[in-house]
Short mmCIF file of N, CA and C in Angstrom, two decimals:
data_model
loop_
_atom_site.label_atom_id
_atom_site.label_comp_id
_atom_site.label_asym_id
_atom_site.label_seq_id
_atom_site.Cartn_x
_atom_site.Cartn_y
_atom_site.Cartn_z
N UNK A 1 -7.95 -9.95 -6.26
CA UNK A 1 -7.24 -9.53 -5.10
C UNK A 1 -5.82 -9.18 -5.53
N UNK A 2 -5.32 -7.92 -5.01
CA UNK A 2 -4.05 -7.67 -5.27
C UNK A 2 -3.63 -6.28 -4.76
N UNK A 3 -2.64 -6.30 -4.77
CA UNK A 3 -1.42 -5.05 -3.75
C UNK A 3 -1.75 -3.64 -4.98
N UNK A 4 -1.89 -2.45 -3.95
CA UNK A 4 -1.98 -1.41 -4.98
C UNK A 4 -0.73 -1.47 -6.10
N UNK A 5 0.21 -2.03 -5.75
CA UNK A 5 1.65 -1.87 -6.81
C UNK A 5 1.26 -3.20 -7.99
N UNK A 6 0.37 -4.08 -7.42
CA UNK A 6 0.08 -5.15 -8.44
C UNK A 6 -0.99 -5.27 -9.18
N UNK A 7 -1.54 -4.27 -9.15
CA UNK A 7 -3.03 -3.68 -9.86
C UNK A 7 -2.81 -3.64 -11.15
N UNK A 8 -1.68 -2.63 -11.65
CA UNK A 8 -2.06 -2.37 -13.05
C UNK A 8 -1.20 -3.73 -13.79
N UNK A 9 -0.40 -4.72 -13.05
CA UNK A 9 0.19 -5.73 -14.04
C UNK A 9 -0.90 -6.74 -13.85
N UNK A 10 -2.03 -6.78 -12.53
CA UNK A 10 -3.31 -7.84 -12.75
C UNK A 10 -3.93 -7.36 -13.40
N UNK A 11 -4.40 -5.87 -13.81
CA UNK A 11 -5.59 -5.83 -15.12
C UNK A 11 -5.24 -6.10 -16.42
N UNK A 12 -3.83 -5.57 -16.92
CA UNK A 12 -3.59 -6.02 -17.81
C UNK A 12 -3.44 -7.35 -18.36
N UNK A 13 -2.83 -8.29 -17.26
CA UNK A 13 -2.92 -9.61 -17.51
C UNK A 13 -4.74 -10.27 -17.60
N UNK A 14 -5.81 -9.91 -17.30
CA UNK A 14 -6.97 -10.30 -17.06
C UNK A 14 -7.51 -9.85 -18.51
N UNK A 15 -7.32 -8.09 -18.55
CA UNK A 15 -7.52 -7.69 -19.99
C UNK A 15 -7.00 -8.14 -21.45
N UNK A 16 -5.58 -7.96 -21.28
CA UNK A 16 -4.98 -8.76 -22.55
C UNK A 16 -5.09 -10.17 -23.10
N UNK A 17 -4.71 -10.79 -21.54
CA UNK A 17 -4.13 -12.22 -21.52
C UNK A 17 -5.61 -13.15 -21.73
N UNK A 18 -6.10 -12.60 -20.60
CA UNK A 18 -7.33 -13.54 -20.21
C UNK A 18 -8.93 -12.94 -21.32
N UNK A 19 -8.73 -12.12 -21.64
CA UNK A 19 -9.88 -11.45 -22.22
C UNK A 19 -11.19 -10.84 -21.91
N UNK A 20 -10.67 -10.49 -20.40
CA UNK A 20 -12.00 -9.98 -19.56
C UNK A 20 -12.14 -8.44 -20.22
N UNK A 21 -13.36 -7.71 -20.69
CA UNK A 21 -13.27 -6.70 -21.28
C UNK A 21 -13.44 -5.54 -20.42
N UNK A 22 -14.19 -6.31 -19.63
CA UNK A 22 -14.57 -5.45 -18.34
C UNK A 22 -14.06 -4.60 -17.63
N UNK A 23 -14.42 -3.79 -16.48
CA UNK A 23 -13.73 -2.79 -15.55
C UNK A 23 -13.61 -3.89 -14.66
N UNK A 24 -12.59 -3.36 -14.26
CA UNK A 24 -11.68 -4.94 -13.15
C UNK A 24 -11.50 -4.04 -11.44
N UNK A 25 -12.02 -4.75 -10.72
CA UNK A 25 -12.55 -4.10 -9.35
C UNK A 25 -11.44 -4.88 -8.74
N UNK A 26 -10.66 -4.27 -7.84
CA UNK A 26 -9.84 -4.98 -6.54
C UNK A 26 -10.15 -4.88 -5.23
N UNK A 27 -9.49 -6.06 -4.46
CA UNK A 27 -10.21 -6.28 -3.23
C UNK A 27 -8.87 -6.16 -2.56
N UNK A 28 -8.77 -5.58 -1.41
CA UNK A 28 -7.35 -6.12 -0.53
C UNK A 28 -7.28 -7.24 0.24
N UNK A 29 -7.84 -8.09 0.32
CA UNK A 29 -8.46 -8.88 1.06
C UNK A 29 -8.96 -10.25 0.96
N UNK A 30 -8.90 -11.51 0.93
CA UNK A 30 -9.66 -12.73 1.06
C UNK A 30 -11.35 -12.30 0.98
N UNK A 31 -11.50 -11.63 2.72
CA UNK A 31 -12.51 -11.70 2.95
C UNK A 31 -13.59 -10.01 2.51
N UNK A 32 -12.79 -9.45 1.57
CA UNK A 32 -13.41 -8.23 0.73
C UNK A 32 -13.69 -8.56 -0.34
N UNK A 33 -13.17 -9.63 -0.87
CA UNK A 33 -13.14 -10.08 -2.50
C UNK A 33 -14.46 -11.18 -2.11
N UNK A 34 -14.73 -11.86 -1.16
CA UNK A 34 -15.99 -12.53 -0.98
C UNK A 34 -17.51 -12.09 -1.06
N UNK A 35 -17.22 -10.60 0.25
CA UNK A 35 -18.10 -9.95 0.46
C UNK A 35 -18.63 -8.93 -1.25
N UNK A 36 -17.83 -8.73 -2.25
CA UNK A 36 -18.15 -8.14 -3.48
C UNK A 36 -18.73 -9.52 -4.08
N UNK A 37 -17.95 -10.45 -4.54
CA UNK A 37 -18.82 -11.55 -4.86
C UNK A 37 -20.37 -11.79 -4.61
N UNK A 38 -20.38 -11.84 -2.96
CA UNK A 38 -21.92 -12.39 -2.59
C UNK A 38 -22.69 -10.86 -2.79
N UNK A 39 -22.28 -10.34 -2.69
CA UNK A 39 -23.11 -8.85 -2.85
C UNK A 39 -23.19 -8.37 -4.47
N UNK A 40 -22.59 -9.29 -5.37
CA UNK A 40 -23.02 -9.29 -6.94
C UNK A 40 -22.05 -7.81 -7.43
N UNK A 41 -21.30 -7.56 -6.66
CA UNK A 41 -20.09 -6.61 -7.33
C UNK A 41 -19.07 -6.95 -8.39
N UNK A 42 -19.38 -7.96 -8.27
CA UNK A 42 -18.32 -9.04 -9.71
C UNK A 42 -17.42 -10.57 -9.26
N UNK A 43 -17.13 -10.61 -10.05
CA UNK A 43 -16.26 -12.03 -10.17
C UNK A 43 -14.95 -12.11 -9.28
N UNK A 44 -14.90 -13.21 -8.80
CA UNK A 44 -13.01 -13.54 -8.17
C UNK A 44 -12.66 -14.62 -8.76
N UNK A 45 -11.90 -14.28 -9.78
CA UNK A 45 -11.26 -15.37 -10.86
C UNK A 45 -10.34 -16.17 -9.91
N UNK A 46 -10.20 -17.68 -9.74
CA UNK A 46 -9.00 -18.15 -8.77
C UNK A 46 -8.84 -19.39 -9.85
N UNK A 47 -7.43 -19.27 -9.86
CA UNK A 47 -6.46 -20.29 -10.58
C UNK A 47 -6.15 -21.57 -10.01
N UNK A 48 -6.64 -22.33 -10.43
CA UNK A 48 -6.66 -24.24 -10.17
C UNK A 48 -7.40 -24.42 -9.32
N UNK A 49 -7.35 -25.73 -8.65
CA UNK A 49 -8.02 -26.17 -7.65
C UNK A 49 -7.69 -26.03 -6.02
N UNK A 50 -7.92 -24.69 -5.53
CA UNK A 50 -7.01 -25.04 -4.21
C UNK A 50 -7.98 -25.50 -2.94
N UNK A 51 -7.42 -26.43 -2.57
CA UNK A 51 -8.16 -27.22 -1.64
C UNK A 51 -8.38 -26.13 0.07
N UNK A 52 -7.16 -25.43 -0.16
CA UNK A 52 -6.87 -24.37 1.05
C UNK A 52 -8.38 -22.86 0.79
N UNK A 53 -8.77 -22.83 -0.19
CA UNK A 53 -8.97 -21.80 -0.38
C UNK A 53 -11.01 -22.19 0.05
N UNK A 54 -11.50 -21.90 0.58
CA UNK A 54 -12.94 -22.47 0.82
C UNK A 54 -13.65 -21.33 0.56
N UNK A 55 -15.17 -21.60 -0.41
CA UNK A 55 -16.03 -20.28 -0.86
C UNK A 55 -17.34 -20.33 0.23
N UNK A 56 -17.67 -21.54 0.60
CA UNK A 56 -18.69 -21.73 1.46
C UNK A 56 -20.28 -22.18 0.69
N UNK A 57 -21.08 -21.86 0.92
CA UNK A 57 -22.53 -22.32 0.51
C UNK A 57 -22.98 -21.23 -0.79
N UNK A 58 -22.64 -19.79 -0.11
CA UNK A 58 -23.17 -18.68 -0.69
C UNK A 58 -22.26 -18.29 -2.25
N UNK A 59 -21.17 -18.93 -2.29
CA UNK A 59 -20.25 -18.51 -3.68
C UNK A 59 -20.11 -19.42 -4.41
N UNK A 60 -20.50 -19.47 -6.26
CA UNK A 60 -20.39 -20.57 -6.96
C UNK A 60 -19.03 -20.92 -7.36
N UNK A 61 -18.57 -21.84 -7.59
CA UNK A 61 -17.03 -21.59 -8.59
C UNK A 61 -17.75 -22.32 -10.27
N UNK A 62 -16.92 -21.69 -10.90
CA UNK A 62 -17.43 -21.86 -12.37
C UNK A 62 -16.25 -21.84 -13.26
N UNK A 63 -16.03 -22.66 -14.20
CA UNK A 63 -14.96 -22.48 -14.75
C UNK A 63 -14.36 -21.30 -15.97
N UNK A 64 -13.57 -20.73 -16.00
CA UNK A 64 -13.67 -19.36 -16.64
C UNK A 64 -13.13 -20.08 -18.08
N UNK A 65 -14.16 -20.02 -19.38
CA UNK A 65 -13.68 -20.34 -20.43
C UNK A 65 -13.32 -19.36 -21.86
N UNK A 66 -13.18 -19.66 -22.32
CA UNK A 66 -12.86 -18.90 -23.62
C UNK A 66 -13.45 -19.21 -24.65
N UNK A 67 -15.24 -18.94 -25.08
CA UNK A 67 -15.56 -20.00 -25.96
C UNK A 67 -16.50 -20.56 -25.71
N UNK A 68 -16.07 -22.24 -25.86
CA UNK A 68 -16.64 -23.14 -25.06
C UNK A 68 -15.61 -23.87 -24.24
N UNK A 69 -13.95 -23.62 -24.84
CA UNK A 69 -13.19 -24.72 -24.28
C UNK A 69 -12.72 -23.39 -22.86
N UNK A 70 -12.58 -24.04 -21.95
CA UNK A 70 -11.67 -23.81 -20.23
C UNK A 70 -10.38 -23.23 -20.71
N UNK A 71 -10.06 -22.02 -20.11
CA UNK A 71 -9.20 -20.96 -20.14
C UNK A 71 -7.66 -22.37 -19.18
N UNK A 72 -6.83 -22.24 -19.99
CA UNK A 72 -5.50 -23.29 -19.02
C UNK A 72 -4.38 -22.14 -19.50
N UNK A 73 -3.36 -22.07 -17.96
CA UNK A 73 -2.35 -21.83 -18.25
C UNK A 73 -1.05 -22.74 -18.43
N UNK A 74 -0.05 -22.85 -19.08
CA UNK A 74 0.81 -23.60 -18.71
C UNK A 74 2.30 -22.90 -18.42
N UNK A 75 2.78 -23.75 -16.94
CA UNK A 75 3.88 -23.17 -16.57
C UNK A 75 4.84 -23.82 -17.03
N UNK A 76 6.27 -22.87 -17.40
CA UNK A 76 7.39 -23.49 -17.91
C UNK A 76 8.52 -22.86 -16.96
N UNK A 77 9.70 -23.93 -16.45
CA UNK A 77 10.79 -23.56 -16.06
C UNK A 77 12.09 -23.57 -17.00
N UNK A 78 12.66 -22.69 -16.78
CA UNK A 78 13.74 -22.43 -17.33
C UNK A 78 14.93 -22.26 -16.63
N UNK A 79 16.63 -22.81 -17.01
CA UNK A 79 17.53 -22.36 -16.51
C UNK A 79 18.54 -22.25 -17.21
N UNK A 80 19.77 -21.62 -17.43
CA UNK A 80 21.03 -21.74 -18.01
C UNK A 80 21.52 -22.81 -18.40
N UNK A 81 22.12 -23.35 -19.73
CA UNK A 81 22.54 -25.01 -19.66
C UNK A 81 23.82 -24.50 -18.86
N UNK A 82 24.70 -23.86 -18.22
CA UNK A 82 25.75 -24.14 -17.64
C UNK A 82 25.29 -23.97 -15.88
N UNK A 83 23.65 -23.53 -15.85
CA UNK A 83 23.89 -23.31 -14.11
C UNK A 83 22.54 -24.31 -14.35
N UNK A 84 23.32 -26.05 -14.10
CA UNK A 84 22.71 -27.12 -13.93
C UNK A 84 23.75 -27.71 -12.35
N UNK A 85 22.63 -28.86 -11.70
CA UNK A 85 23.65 -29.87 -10.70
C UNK A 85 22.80 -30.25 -10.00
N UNK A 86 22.72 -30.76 -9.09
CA UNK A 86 21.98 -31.46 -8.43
C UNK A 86 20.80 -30.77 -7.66
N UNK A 87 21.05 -29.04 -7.20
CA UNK A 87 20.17 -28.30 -6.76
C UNK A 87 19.10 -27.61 -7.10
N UNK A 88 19.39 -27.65 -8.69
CA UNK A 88 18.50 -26.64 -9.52
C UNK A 88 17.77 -28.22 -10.07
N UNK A 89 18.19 -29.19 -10.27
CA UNK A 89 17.23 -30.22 -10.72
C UNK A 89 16.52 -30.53 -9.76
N UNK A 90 16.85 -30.44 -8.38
CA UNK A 90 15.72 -30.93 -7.12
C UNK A 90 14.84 -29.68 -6.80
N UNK A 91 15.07 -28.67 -7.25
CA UNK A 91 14.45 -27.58 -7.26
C UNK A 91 13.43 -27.75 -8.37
N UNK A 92 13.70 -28.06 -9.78
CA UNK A 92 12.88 -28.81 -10.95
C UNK A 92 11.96 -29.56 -10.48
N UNK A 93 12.24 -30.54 -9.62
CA UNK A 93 11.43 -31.59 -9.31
C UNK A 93 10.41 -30.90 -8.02
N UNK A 94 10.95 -30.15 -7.54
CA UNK A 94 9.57 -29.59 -6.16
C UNK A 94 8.69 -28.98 -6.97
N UNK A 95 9.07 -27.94 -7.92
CA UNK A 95 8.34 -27.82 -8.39
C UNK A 95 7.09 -28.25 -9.26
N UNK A 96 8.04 -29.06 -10.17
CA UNK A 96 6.84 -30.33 -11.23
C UNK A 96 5.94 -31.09 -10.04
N UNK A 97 6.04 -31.41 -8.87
CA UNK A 97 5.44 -31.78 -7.86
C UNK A 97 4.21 -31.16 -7.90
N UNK A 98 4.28 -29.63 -7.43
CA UNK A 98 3.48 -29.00 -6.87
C UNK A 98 2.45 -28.02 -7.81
N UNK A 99 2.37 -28.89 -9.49
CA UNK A 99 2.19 -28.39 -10.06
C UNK A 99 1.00 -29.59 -11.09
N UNK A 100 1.15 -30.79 -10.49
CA UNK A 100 0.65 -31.62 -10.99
C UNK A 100 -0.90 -31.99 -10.34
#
């Protein structure tokens, strides 16, 4: 799923990054990217576990690996050592939160 302007930086990231070799199909949609799924039009790769996101009876989730070992990304924050203080570290911390 993704915005016509975010198409060609999601295939490349899927192609390069991720190693899908494939022709990469987009959906505009939640419920367009389902309907290709159950209708065997291809895959909807989704990143972590989201509890918000529900496939229902008819869609498997499977883990996308590389191999044999599970494809992981890891996120890193970064900031200036002089633009530190109390806001950008509680900003640090929502994040490491919502990430664990």
């Amino acid at each position: 799923m993704a915005s016509k302007e975010q198409q060609t930086t999601e295939q490349e990231f899927y192609q390069t990054i991720i190693g899908i070799p494939s022709e990469i199909l987009f959906a505009e949609n939640l419920e367009e990217a389902r309907l290709m799924v159950i209708s065997g039009q291809g895959f909807f790769p989704v990143e972590g576990r989201t509890p918000a996101m529900t496939f229902g009876t008819s869609i498997r989730r499977v883990p996308l690996c590389r191999g044999e070992e599970p494809i992981v990304r890891n996120y890193c924050l970064f900031w200036k050592k002089d633009n530190f203080g109390y806001y950008v570290e509680e900003f640090a911390d929502v994040l490491k939160s919502k990430f664990k």
